[in-house]
Amino acid sequence: MNSSSAQRLARVLITAVSVAYSFIGLLYFASGPRNGFVASAAVIGVVVTHYLNMRAGLRGERPPLFPLTLVLQVLATYVPDYLLPSGWSAVSAPMLAGSLLVFLPLRWSGPLVGAMTLWDGGSIFAWSANPVLALFYGLSVSTTGAMIYAMVRFVRVTVDLSHARAELAEAAVLKERLRISRDLHDGLGRSLTAIALKGDLAARLMDRDPTAARGEVGELVQVAREAAQDVRQVARGYRELSLVSEVDRAVALLESSGVGCQVHLVDAALPERSEAALAWGVREAVTNVLRHSRATTCTISTSLTEDRLRLEVVNDGAPDADGRESGGGLTGLAERAAQAGGTAGAAATGTGGFRLTMEVPA
């Protein structure tokens, strides 16, 4: 579950709790108009202050007027006890317990919630002389407060994990860029410097010593060839792909973007060209998932049939435009598959999803 979904779920549950307790408060109209209007005013005070507190809590902040909003919620919870019969605070205290647990340290909020549990349970028992009813209302203070606290903490942890995943993905990209930069610097720095120096020297010798100039040009050509070889080695180091490692990177990238990923790979030895083609297929598929879909799940699987290995990458949340098979990335992927002696294709699943397939010799 991503951070936005967690926040929506928490808001819905906390709002449902607030509405439920508010309806209980409105039952005071049955004991007379005065009690009903007093209870309505108390409900408004409790719900408004609770909303302000929880909205800030879900963002990991404190309300702008804190601690005034918390004090006002305490007053709206307990002052009506002296104006209404039947222990009003037992109705609104569970929401206050949640606010206390969210905004105060547990060494303070824990004892306060415990005292509220005893007070409201005792108030209900004094009014009804029913121990079961008193136990129910008393325990609802601590249990509802703990539920609200857990939901807020769940949202905050989800947000923190989302930020951490984004930072890890960014760090992985930066690490790869640094590797390429280091390889280019170490492999080409000396060669390019030598080319520049020999070119300058050959230009100076061209008129006064053509033989020496030709020698310098010959050495320059040799250094340029070595530089080209260095470039090829860096490129091979960057492009020689392993299917398993590419899938691992794809899973990490998808999950860091909030897409759930399932992997089912068969254990099969593959020719180097076939494995590289499948690895490129995984990379292209994941790129399309992140760029062109609103996917929440993605499945990467391989299956072995006789002497061919089939790769399938299926995701949901694909718009209608993703159903077409055109595009430079997919065209290049089909060419890679053909070079490996296989085939590649992509199409919509018909259920709002998208499937990329490749088959290569095993």
mmCIF file of C-alpha atoms in Angstrom:
data_model
loop_
_atom_site.group_PDB
_atom_site.id
_atom_site.type_symbol
_atom_site.label_atom_id
_atom_site.label_comp_id
_atom_site.label_asym_id
_atom_site.label_seq_id
_atom_site.Cartn_x
_atom_site.Cartn_y
_atom_site.Cartn_z
ATOM 1 C CA MET A 1 0.000 0.000 0.000
ATOM 2 C CA ASN A 2 1.402 3.377 -0.989
ATOM 3 C CA SER A 3 1.328 6.481 1.203
ATOM 4 C CA SER A 4 -1.688 8.127 -0.487
ATOM 5 C CA SER A 5 -3.791 4.961 -0.118
ATOM 6 C CA ALA A 6 -2.786 4.654 3.529
ATOM 7 C CA GLN A 7 -3.796 8.255 4.197
ATOM 8 C CA ARG A 8 -7.172 7.767 2.521
ATOM 9 C CA LEU A 9 -7.823 4.602 4.529
ATOM 10 C CA ALA A 10 -6.872 6.320 7.790
ATOM 11 C CA ARG A 11 -9.096 9.317 7.039
ATOM 12 C CA VAL A 12 -12.053 7.069 6.247
ATOM 13 C CA LEU A 13 -11.685 5.010 9.426
ATOM 14 C CA ILE A 14 -11.115 7.988 11.729
ATOM 15 C CA THR A 15 -14.049 9.852 10.134
ATOM 16 C CA ALA A 16 -16.255 6.770 10.563
ATOM 17 C CA VAL A 17 -15.378 6.647 14.269
ATOM 18 C CA SER A 18 -16.137 10.359 14.667
ATOM 19 C CA VAL A 19 -19.501 10.048 12.898
ATOM 20 C CA ALA A 20 -20.479 6.980 14.938
ATOM 21 C CA TYR A 21 -19.812 8.670 18.262
ATOM 22 C CA SER A 22 -21.528 11.853 17.034
ATOM 23 C CA PHE A 23 -24.745 9.936 16.335
ATOM 24 C CA ILE A 24 -24.616 8.508 19.849
ATOM 25 C CA GLY A 25 -24.361 12.055 21.184
ATOM 26 C CA LEU A 26 -27.438 13.148 19.240
ATOM 27 C CA LEU A 27 -29.517 10.579 21.134
ATOM 28 C CA TYR A 28 -29.631 13.132 23.952
ATOM 29 C CA PHE A 29 -32.537 14.776 22.108
ATOM 30 C CA ALA A 30 -34.626 11.914 23.484
ATOM 31 C CA SER A 31 -34.197 13.352 26.996
ATOM 32 C CA GLY A 32 -35.363 16.832 26.014
ATOM 33 C CA PRO A 33 -34.599 19.688 23.622
ATOM 34 C CA ARG A 34 -32.192 21.386 26.038
ATOM 35 C CA ASN A 35 -30.057 18.291 26.413
ATOM 36 C CA GLY A 36 -30.197 17.714 22.673
ATOM 37 C CA PHE A 37 -28.945 21.200 21.815
ATOM 38 C CA VAL A 38 -26.214 21.073 24.459
ATOM 39 C CA ALA A 39 -25.123 17.673 23.126
ATOM 40 C CA SER A 40 -25.178 19.001 19.536
ATOM 41 C CA ALA A 41 -22.933 21.920 20.491
ATOM 42 C CA ALA A 42 -20.597 19.521 22.286
ATOM 43 C CA VAL A 43 -20.531 17.212 19.251
ATOM 44 C CA ILE A 44 -19.554 20.123 16.995
ATOM 45 C CA GLY A 45 -16.777 21.169 19.361
ATOM 46 C CA VAL A 46 -15.408 17.650 19.666
ATOM 47 C CA VAL A 47 -15.578 16.801 15.954
ATOM 48 C CA VAL A 48 -14.061 20.092 14.757
ATOM 49 C CA THR A 49 -11.125 19.995 17.166
ATOM 50 C CA HIS A 50 -10.611 16.289 16.533
ATOM 51 C CA TYR A 51 -10.587 16.901 12.775
ATOM 52 C CA LEU A 52 -7.998 19.672 13.075
ATOM 53 C CA ASN A 53 -5.809 17.532 15.306
ATOM 54 C CA MET A 54 -6.016 14.400 13.151
ATOM 55 C CA ARG A 55 -5.487 16.247 9.864
ATOM 56 C CA ALA A 56 -2.208 17.598 11.222
ATOM 57 C CA GLY A 57 -1.291 14.270 12.819
ATOM 58 C CA LEU A 58 -1.648 12.371 9.545
ATOM 59 C CA ARG A 59 0.817 14.827 7.991
ATOM 60 C CA GLY A 60 3.277 14.292 10.831
ATOM 61 C CA GLU A 61 2.725 17.836 12.098
ATOM 62 C CA ARG A 62 1.019 19.642 14.939
ATOM 63 C CA PRO A 63 -2.035 21.870 14.394
ATOM 64 C CA PRO A 64 -1.192 25.559 13.859
ATOM 65 C CA LEU A 65 -2.800 26.527 17.202
ATOM 66 C CA PHE A 66 -1.419 23.583 19.183
ATOM 67 C CA PRO A 67 -1.852 23.019 22.114
ATOM 68 C CA LEU A 68 -4.999 25.191 22.008
ATOM 69 C CA THR A 69 -6.826 22.717 19.769
ATOM 70 C CA LEU A 70 -6.049 19.893 22.192
ATOM 71 C CA VAL A 71 -7.220 21.960 25.192
ATOM 72 C CA LEU A 72 -10.452 22.836 23.363
ATOM 73 C CA GLN A 73 -11.056 19.156 22.633
ATOM 74 C CA VAL A 74 -10.574 18.367 26.334
ATOM 75 C CA LEU A 75 -13.101 21.084 27.276
ATOM 76 C CA ALA A 76 -15.623 19.910 24.658
ATOM 77 C CA THR A 77 -15.235 16.385 26.010
ATOM 78 C CA TYR A 78 -15.550 16.937 29.767
ATOM 79 C CA VAL A 79 -17.385 20.255 30.415
ATOM 80 C CA PRO A 80 -20.724 18.814 29.143
ATOM 81 C CA ASP A 81 -20.487 16.178 31.919
ATOM 82 C CA TYR A 82 -21.798 18.903 34.254
ATOM 83 C CA LEU A 83 -24.606 19.905 31.871
ATOM 84 C CA LEU A 84 -25.838 16.549 30.606
ATOM 85 C CA PRO A 85 -26.933 13.339 32.301
ATOM 86 C CA SER A 86 -25.625 9.858 31.649
ATOM 87 C CA GLY A 87 -21.867 10.534 31.422
ATOM 88 C CA TRP A 88 -21.434 12.489 28.165
ATOM 89 C CA SER A 89 -17.652 12.175 28.207
ATOM 90 C CA ALA A 90 -17.896 8.411 27.698
ATOM 91 C CA VAL A 91 -19.209 9.251 24.219
ATOM 92 C CA SER A 92 -16.480 11.702 23.195
ATOM 93 C CA ALA A 93 -13.492 10.550 25.283
ATOM 94 C CA PRO A 94 -12.373 7.845 22.787
ATOM 95 C CA MET A 95 -11.586 10.534 20.188
ATOM 96 C CA LEU A 96 -9.754 12.616 22.799
ATOM 97 C CA ALA A 97 -7.742 9.535 23.788
ATOM 98 C CA GLY A 98 -6.565 9.199 20.186
ATOM 99 C CA SER A 99 -5.474 12.843 20.075
ATOM 100 C CA LEU A 100 -3.576 12.528 23.358
ATOM 101 C CA LEU A 101 -1.744 9.404 22.211
ATOM 102 C CA VAL A 102 -0.810 11.022 18.886
ATOM 103 C CA PHE A 103 0.482 14.362 20.191
ATOM 104 C CA LEU A 104 1.796 13.667 23.698
ATOM 105 C CA PRO A 105 4.671 11.386 24.719
ATOM 106 C CA LEU A 106 3.458 7.931 25.760
ATOM 107 C CA ARG A 107 4.820 8.412 29.282
ATOM 108 C CA TRP A 108 2.202 11.160 29.696
ATOM 109 C CA SER A 109 -0.594 10.132 27.353
ATOM 110 C CA GLY A 110 -0.665 6.514 28.577
ATOM 111 C CA PRO A 111 -1.518 7.357 32.206
ATOM 112 C CA LEU A 112 -3.968 10.043 31.041
ATOM 113 C CA VAL A 113 -5.832 7.586 28.831
ATOM 114 C CA GLY A 114 -5.850 5.078 31.699
ATOM 115 C CA ALA A 115 -7.375 7.692 34.018
ATOM 116 C CA MET A 116 -9.970 8.570 31.360
ATOM 117 C CA THR A 117 -10.882 4.882 31.045
ATOM 118 C CA LEU A 118 -11.508 4.608 34.800
ATOM 119 C CA TRP A 119 -13.364 7.923 34.996
ATOM 120 C CA ASP A 120 -15.755 7.223 32.130
ATOM 121 C CA GLY A 121 -16.338 3.632 33.144
ATOM 122 C CA GLY A 122 -17.129 4.828 36.650
ATOM 123 C CA SER A 123 -19.448 7.556 35.357
ATOM 124 C CA ILE A 124 -21.467 5.071 33.334
ATOM 125 C CA PHE A 125 -21.644 2.662 36.270
ATOM 126 C CA ALA A 126 -22.827 5.440 38.609
ATOM 127 C CA TRP A 127 -25.589 6.325 36.145
ATOM 128 C CA SER A 128 -26.692 2.827 35.111
ATOM 129 C CA ALA A 129 -25.430 0.492 37.867
ATOM 130 C CA ASN A 130 -24.684 -1.893 34.987
ATOM 131 C CA PRO A 131 -21.109 -3.240 35.209
ATOM 132 C CA VAL A 132 -21.155 -4.665 31.679
ATOM 133 C CA LEU A 133 -22.179 -1.302 30.165
ATOM 134 C CA ALA A 134 -19.617 0.494 32.327
ATOM 135 C CA LEU A 135 -16.880 -1.933 31.221
ATOM 136 C CA PHE A 136 -17.846 -1.508 27.573
ATOM 137 C CA TYR A 137 -17.731 2.291 27.625
ATOM 138 C CA GLY A 138 -14.598 2.353 29.769
ATOM 139 C CA LEU A 139 -12.639 0.010 27.518
ATOM 140 C CA SER A 140 -13.865 1.798 24.378
ATOM 141 C CA VAL A 141 -11.888 4.845 25.487
ATOM 142 C CA SER A 142 -8.546 3.058 25.485
ATOM 143 C CA THR A 143 -9.220 0.705 22.555
ATOM 144 C CA THR A 144 -10.557 3.419 20.227
ATOM 145 C CA GLY A 145 -7.746 5.753 21.223
ATOM 146 C CA ALA A 146 -5.202 3.024 20.511
ATOM 147 C CA MET A 147 -6.829 2.351 17.122
ATOM 148 C CA ILE A 148 -6.616 6.028 16.143
ATOM 149 C CA TYR A 149 -2.993 6.173 17.288
ATOM 150 C CA ALA A 150 -2.148 3.011 15.335
ATOM 151 C CA MET A 151 -3.747 4.374 12.148
ATOM 152 C CA VAL A 152 -1.820 7.640 12.383
ATOM 153 C CA ARG A 153 1.440 5.795 13.030
ATOM 154 C CA PHE A 154 0.685 3.448 10.123
ATOM 155 C CA VAL A 155 0.288 6.403 7.780
ATOM 156 C CA ARG A 156 3.470 8.067 9.004
ATOM 157 C CA VAL A 157 5.498 4.853 8.679
ATOM 158 C CA THR A 158 4.105 4.312 5.161
ATOM 159 C CA VAL A 159 5.087 7.852 4.144
ATOM 160 C CA ASP A 160 8.553 7.415 5.624
ATOM 161 C CA LEU A 161 9.009 4.114 3.786
ATOM 162 C CA SER A 162 7.883 5.721 0.519
ATOM 163 C CA HIS A 163 10.447 8.487 0.951
ATOM 164 C CA ALA A 164 13.123 5.942 1.842
ATOM 165 C CA ARG A 165 12.349 3.888 -1.281
ATOM 166 C CA ALA A 166 12.572 6.977 -3.460
ATOM 167 C CA GLU A 167 15.896 7.892 -1.885
ATOM 168 C CA LEU A 168 17.211 4.347 -2.359
ATOM 169 C CA ALA A 169 16.174 4.356 -6.012
ATOM 170 C CA GLU A 170 17.844 7.715 -6.522
ATOM 171 C CA ALA A 171 20.956 6.463 -4.746
ATOM 172 C CA ALA A 172 21.031 3.389 -7.009
ATOM 173 C CA VAL A 173 20.848 5.588 -10.106
ATOM 174 C CA LEU A 174 23.551 7.871 -8.736
ATOM 175 C CA LYS A 175 25.743 4.874 -7.924
ATOM 176 C CA GLU A 176 25.426 3.578 -11.494
ATOM 177 C CA ARG A 177 26.224 7.016 -12.906
ATOM 178 C CA LEU A 178 29.280 7.228 -10.689
ATOM 179 C CA ARG A 179 30.431 3.801 -11.863
ATOM 180 C CA ILE A 180 30.156 4.802 -15.508
ATOM 181 C CA SER A 181 31.850 8.118 -14.798
ATOM 182 C CA ARG A 182 34.678 6.346 -12.980
ATOM 183 C CA ASP A 183 35.134 3.811 -15.762
ATOM 184 C CA LEU A 184 35.217 6.514 -18.410
ATOM 185 C CA HIS A 185 37.615 8.646 -16.408
ATOM 186 C CA ASP A 186 39.988 5.803 -15.622
ATOM 187 C CA GLY A 187 39.793 4.224 -19.056
ATOM 188 C CA LEU A 188 39.727 7.280 -21.306
ATOM 189 C CA GLY A 189 41.414 10.036 -19.315
ATOM 190 C CA ARG A 190 44.937 8.900 -20.078
ATOM 191 C CA SER A 191 44.172 8.048 -23.707
ATOM 192 C CA LEU A 192 42.461 11.356 -24.485
ATOM 193 C CA THR A 193 45.259 13.300 -22.841
ATOM 194 C CA ALA A 194 47.826 11.384 -24.884
ATOM 195 C CA ILE A 195 45.869 12.021 -28.090
ATOM 196 C CA ALA A 196 45.775 15.764 -27.418
ATOM 197 C CA LEU A 197 49.500 15.941 -26.626
ATOM 198 C CA LYS A 198 50.572 13.872 -29.640
ATOM 199 C CA GLY A 199 48.287 15.888 -31.918
ATOM 200 C CA ASP A 200 49.846 19.154 -30.749
ATOM 201 C CA LEU A 201 53.339 17.704 -31.136
ATOM 202 C CA ALA A 202 52.621 16.374 -34.621
ATOM 203 C CA ALA A 203 51.294 19.795 -35.667
ATOM 204 C CA ARG A 204 54.482 21.491 -34.447
ATOM 205 C CA LEU A 205 56.717 18.921 -36.190
ATOM 206 C CA MET A 206 54.805 18.921 -39.452
ATOM 207 C CA ASP A 207 56.971 21.609 -41.136
ATOM 208 C CA ARG A 208 60.419 21.074 -39.634
ATOM 209 C CA ASP A 209 60.471 17.282 -39.258
ATOM 210 C CA PRO A 210 57.820 15.505 -41.325
ATOM 211 C CA THR A 211 59.238 12.059 -40.518
ATOM 212 C CA ALA A 212 58.926 12.609 -36.787
ATOM 213 C CA ALA A 213 55.480 14.130 -37.333
ATOM 214 C CA ARG A 214 54.352 10.991 -39.191
ATOM 215 C CA GLY A 215 55.656 8.909 -36.319
ATOM 216 C CA GLU A 216 53.662 10.953 -33.833
ATOM 217 C CA VAL A 217 50.554 10.670 -36.010
ATOM 218 C CA GLY A 218 51.003 6.884 -36.148
ATOM 219 C CA GLU A 219 51.249 6.739 -32.358
ATOM 220 C CA LEU A 220 48.201 9.022 -32.098
ATOM 221 C CA VAL A 221 46.221 6.572 -34.245
ATOM 222 C CA GLN A 222 47.304 3.702 -32.017
ATOM 223 C CA VAL A 223 46.240 5.583 -28.873
ATOM 224 C CA ALA A 224 42.896 6.425 -30.525
ATOM 225 C CA ARG A 225 42.355 2.727 -31.234
ATOM 226 C CA GLU A 226 43.111 1.932 -27.615
ATOM 227 C CA ALA A 227 40.629 4.622 -26.567
ATOM 228 C CA ALA A 228 37.973 3.084 -28.799
ATOM 229 C CA GLN A 229 38.682 -0.282 -27.190
ATOM 230 C CA ASP A 230 38.283 1.323 -23.773
ATOM 231 C CA VAL A 231 34.886 2.696 -24.816
ATOM 232 C CA ARG A 232 33.805 -0.746 -25.988
ATOM 233 C CA GLN A 233 34.912 -2.288 -22.709
ATOM 234 C CA VAL A 234 32.938 0.291 -20.707
ATOM 235 C CA ALA A 235 29.917 -0.284 -22.941
ATOM 236 C CA ARG A 236 30.186 -4.045 -22.549
ATOM 237 C CA GLY A 237 30.482 -3.683 -18.807
ATOM 238 C CA TYR A 238 27.308 -1.599 -18.813
ATOM 239 C CA ARG A 239 25.305 -3.671 -21.302
ATOM 240 C CA GLU A 240 26.257 -7.263 -20.526
ATOM 241 C CA LEU A 241 23.064 -8.182 -18.717
ATOM 242 C CA SER A 242 22.038 -11.074 -16.529
ATOM 243 C CA LEU A 243 18.346 -11.973 -16.462
ATOM 244 C CA VAL A 244 18.301 -12.630 -12.709
ATOM 245 C CA SER A 245 20.155 -9.438 -11.818
ATOM 246 C CA GLU A 246 17.987 -7.393 -14.189
ATOM 247 C CA VAL A 247 14.843 -8.855 -12.598
ATOM 248 C CA ASP A 248 16.203 -8.035 -9.149
ATOM 249 C CA ARG A 249 16.822 -4.426 -10.208
ATOM 250 C CA ALA A 250 13.368 -4.272 -11.803
ATOM 251 C CA VAL A 251 11.693 -5.517 -8.618
ATOM 252 C CA ALA A 252 13.558 -2.950 -6.522
ATOM 253 C CA LEU A 253 12.629 -0.140 -8.924
ATOM 254 C CA LEU A 254 8.972 -1.162 -9.183
ATOM 255 C CA GLU A 255 8.533 -1.571 -5.447
ATOM 256 C CA SER A 256 10.239 1.758 -4.776
ATOM 257 C CA SER A 257 7.623 3.295 -7.104
ATOM 258 C CA GLY A 258 4.741 1.713 -5.230
ATOM 259 C CA VAL A 259 4.086 -1.164 -7.674
ATOM 260 C CA GLY A 260 3.721 -4.604 -6.127
ATOM 261 C CA CYS A 261 5.828 -7.191 -7.949
ATOM 262 C CA GLN A 262 5.684 -10.976 -8.198
ATOM 263 C CA VAL A 263 8.485 -13.025 -9.768
ATOM 264 C CA HIS A 264 8.342 -16.630 -11.020
ATOM 265 C CA LEU A 265 11.526 -17.686 -12.820
ATOM 266 C CA VAL A 266 12.419 -21.205 -13.919
ATOM 267 C CA ASP A 267 15.978 -22.420 -13.463
ATOM 268 C CA ALA A 268 17.370 -22.842 -16.967
ATOM 269 C CA ALA A 269 20.776 -22.386 -18.562
ATOM 270 C CA LEU A 270 20.594 -19.918 -21.436
ATOM 271 C CA PRO A 271 22.921 -18.915 -24.246
ATOM 272 C CA GLU A 272 24.493 -15.537 -23.613
ATOM 273 C CA ARG A 273 22.574 -13.868 -26.447
ATOM 274 C CA SER A 274 19.227 -15.285 -25.278
ATOM 275 C CA GLU A 275 19.788 -14.192 -21.677
ATOM 276 C CA ALA A 276 20.804 -10.694 -22.772
ATOM 277 C CA ALA A 277 17.674 -10.411 -24.944
ATOM 278 C CA LEU A 278 15.414 -11.456 -22.054
ATOM 279 C CA ALA A 279 17.161 -9.030 -19.712
ATOM 280 C CA TRP A 280 16.569 -6.224 -22.206
ATOM 281 C CA GLY A 281 12.946 -7.356 -22.393
ATOM 282 C CA VAL A 282 12.539 -7.003 -18.631
ATOM 283 C CA ARG A 283 14.155 -3.559 -18.732
ATOM 284 C CA GLU A 284 11.905 -2.346 -21.578
ATOM 285 C CA ALA A 285 8.774 -3.752 -19.931
ATOM 286 C CA VAL A 286 9.530 -2.111 -16.587
ATOM 287 C CA THR A 287 10.293 1.173 -18.318
ATOM 288 C CA ASN A 288 6.884 1.042 -20.015
ATOM 289 C CA VAL A 289 5.172 0.182 -16.732
ATOM 290 C CA LEU A 290 6.671 3.206 -15.004
ATOM 291 C CA ARG A 291 6.235 5.628 -17.922
ATOM 292 C CA HIS A 292 2.912 4.703 -19.453
ATOM 293 C CA SER A 293 0.740 2.946 -16.866
ATOM 294 C CA ARG A 294 -0.927 3.462 -13.532
ATOM 295 C CA ALA A 295 0.000 -0.043 -12.467
ATOM 296 C CA THR A 296 -0.348 -1.338 -8.936
ATOM 297 C CA THR A 297 0.871 -4.874 -9.632
ATOM 298 C CA CYS A 298 3.359 -6.414 -12.040
ATOM 299 C CA THR A 299 4.216 -10.074 -12.607
ATOM 300 C CA ILE A 300 7.485 -11.262 -14.179
ATOM 301 C CA SER A 301 7.566 -14.945 -15.076
ATOM 302 C CA THR A 302 9.413 -17.392 -17.324
ATOM 303 C CA SER A 303 8.364 -20.827 -18.537
ATOM 304 C CA LEU A 304 10.328 -23.525 -20.352
ATOM 305 C CA THR A 305 8.788 -25.367 -23.304
ATOM 306 C CA GLU A 306 10.982 -27.921 -25.081
ATOM 307 C CA ASP A 307 13.973 -25.871 -26.263
ATOM 308 C CA ARG A 308 12.506 -22.372 -25.853
ATOM 309 C CA LEU A 309 12.138 -20.084 -22.862
ATOM 310 C CA ARG A 310 9.155 -17.728 -22.683
ATOM 311 C CA LEU A 311 9.190 -14.467 -20.728
ATOM 312 C CA GLU A 312 5.957 -12.721 -19.702
ATOM 313 C CA VAL A 313 5.722 -9.346 -17.970
ATOM 314 C CA VAL A 314 2.119 -8.469 -17.107
ATOM 315 C CA ASN A 315 0.917 -5.309 -15.360
ATOM 316 C CA ASP A 316 -2.449 -3.747 -14.604
ATOM 317 C CA GLY A 317 -3.508 -0.116 -14.878
ATOM 318 C CA ALA A 318 -2.608 0.241 -18.551
ATOM 319 C CA PRO A 319 -4.455 2.971 -20.521
ATOM 320 C CA ASP A 320 -5.993 2.116 -23.881
ATOM 321 C CA ALA A 321 -3.051 3.676 -25.738
ATOM 322 C CA ASP A 322 -0.742 1.067 -24.227
ATOM 323 C CA GLY A 323 -2.443 -1.608 -26.244
ATOM 324 C CA ARG A 324 -0.697 -0.701 -29.468
ATOM 325 C CA GLU A 325 2.434 -2.596 -30.411
ATOM 326 C CA SER A 326 4.248 0.267 -32.075
ATOM 327 C CA GLY A 327 7.024 2.300 -30.566
ATOM 328 C CA GLY A 328 10.802 2.521 -30.783
ATOM 329 C CA GLY A 329 11.410 0.567 -27.593
ATOM 330 C CA LEU A 330 9.277 -2.421 -28.605
ATOM 331 C CA THR A 331 10.639 -2.358 -32.147
ATOM 332 C CA GLY A 332 14.197 -2.484 -30.832
ATOM 333 C CA LEU A 333 13.204 -5.279 -28.480
ATOM 334 C CA ALA A 334 11.780 -7.306 -31.380
ATOM 335 C CA GLU A 335 15.060 -6.821 -33.236
ATOM 336 C CA ARG A 336 17.075 -8.038 -30.235
ATOM 337 C CA ALA A 337 14.808 -11.071 -29.944
ATOM 338 C CA ALA A 338 15.230 -11.810 -33.658
ATOM 339 C CA GLN A 339 19.013 -11.571 -33.335
ATOM 340 C CA ALA A 340 18.818 -14.185 -30.575
ATOM 341 C CA GLY A 341 16.619 -16.416 -32.748
ATOM 342 C CA GLY A 342 13.411 -15.599 -30.919
ATOM 343 C CA THR A 343 10.313 -13.415 -31.060
ATOM 344 C CA ALA A 344 8.792 -10.586 -29.036
ATOM 345 C CA GLY A 345 5.369 -9.015 -28.833
ATOM 346 C CA ALA A 346 3.149 -6.848 -26.677
ATOM 347 C CA ALA A 347 -0.599 -6.346 -26.393
ATOM 348 C CA ALA A 348 -3.356 -5.343 -24.009
ATOM 349 C CA THR A 349 -4.788 -8.155 -21.896
ATOM 350 C CA GLY A 350 -8.395 -7.034 -22.340
ATOM 351 C CA THR A 351 -8.864 -6.574 -18.588
ATOM 352 C CA GLY A 352 -7.142 -3.219 -18.230
ATOM 353 C CA GLY A 353 -3.683 -4.740 -18.242
ATOM 354 C CA PHE A 354 -0.723 -5.045 -20.585
ATOM 355 C CA ARG A 355 1.433 -8.062 -21.439
ATOM 356 C CA LEU A 356 4.927 -8.148 -22.979
ATOM 357 C CA THR A 357 6.154 -11.551 -24.161
ATOM 358 C CA MET A 358 9.453 -12.874 -25.523
ATOM 359 C CA GLU A 359 10.538 -16.314 -26.619
ATOM 360 C CA VAL A 360 14.189 -17.215 -27.144
ATOM 361 C CA PRO A 361 16.109 -20.446 -27.656
ATOM 362 C CA ALA A 362 17.085 -22.168 -24.426
#
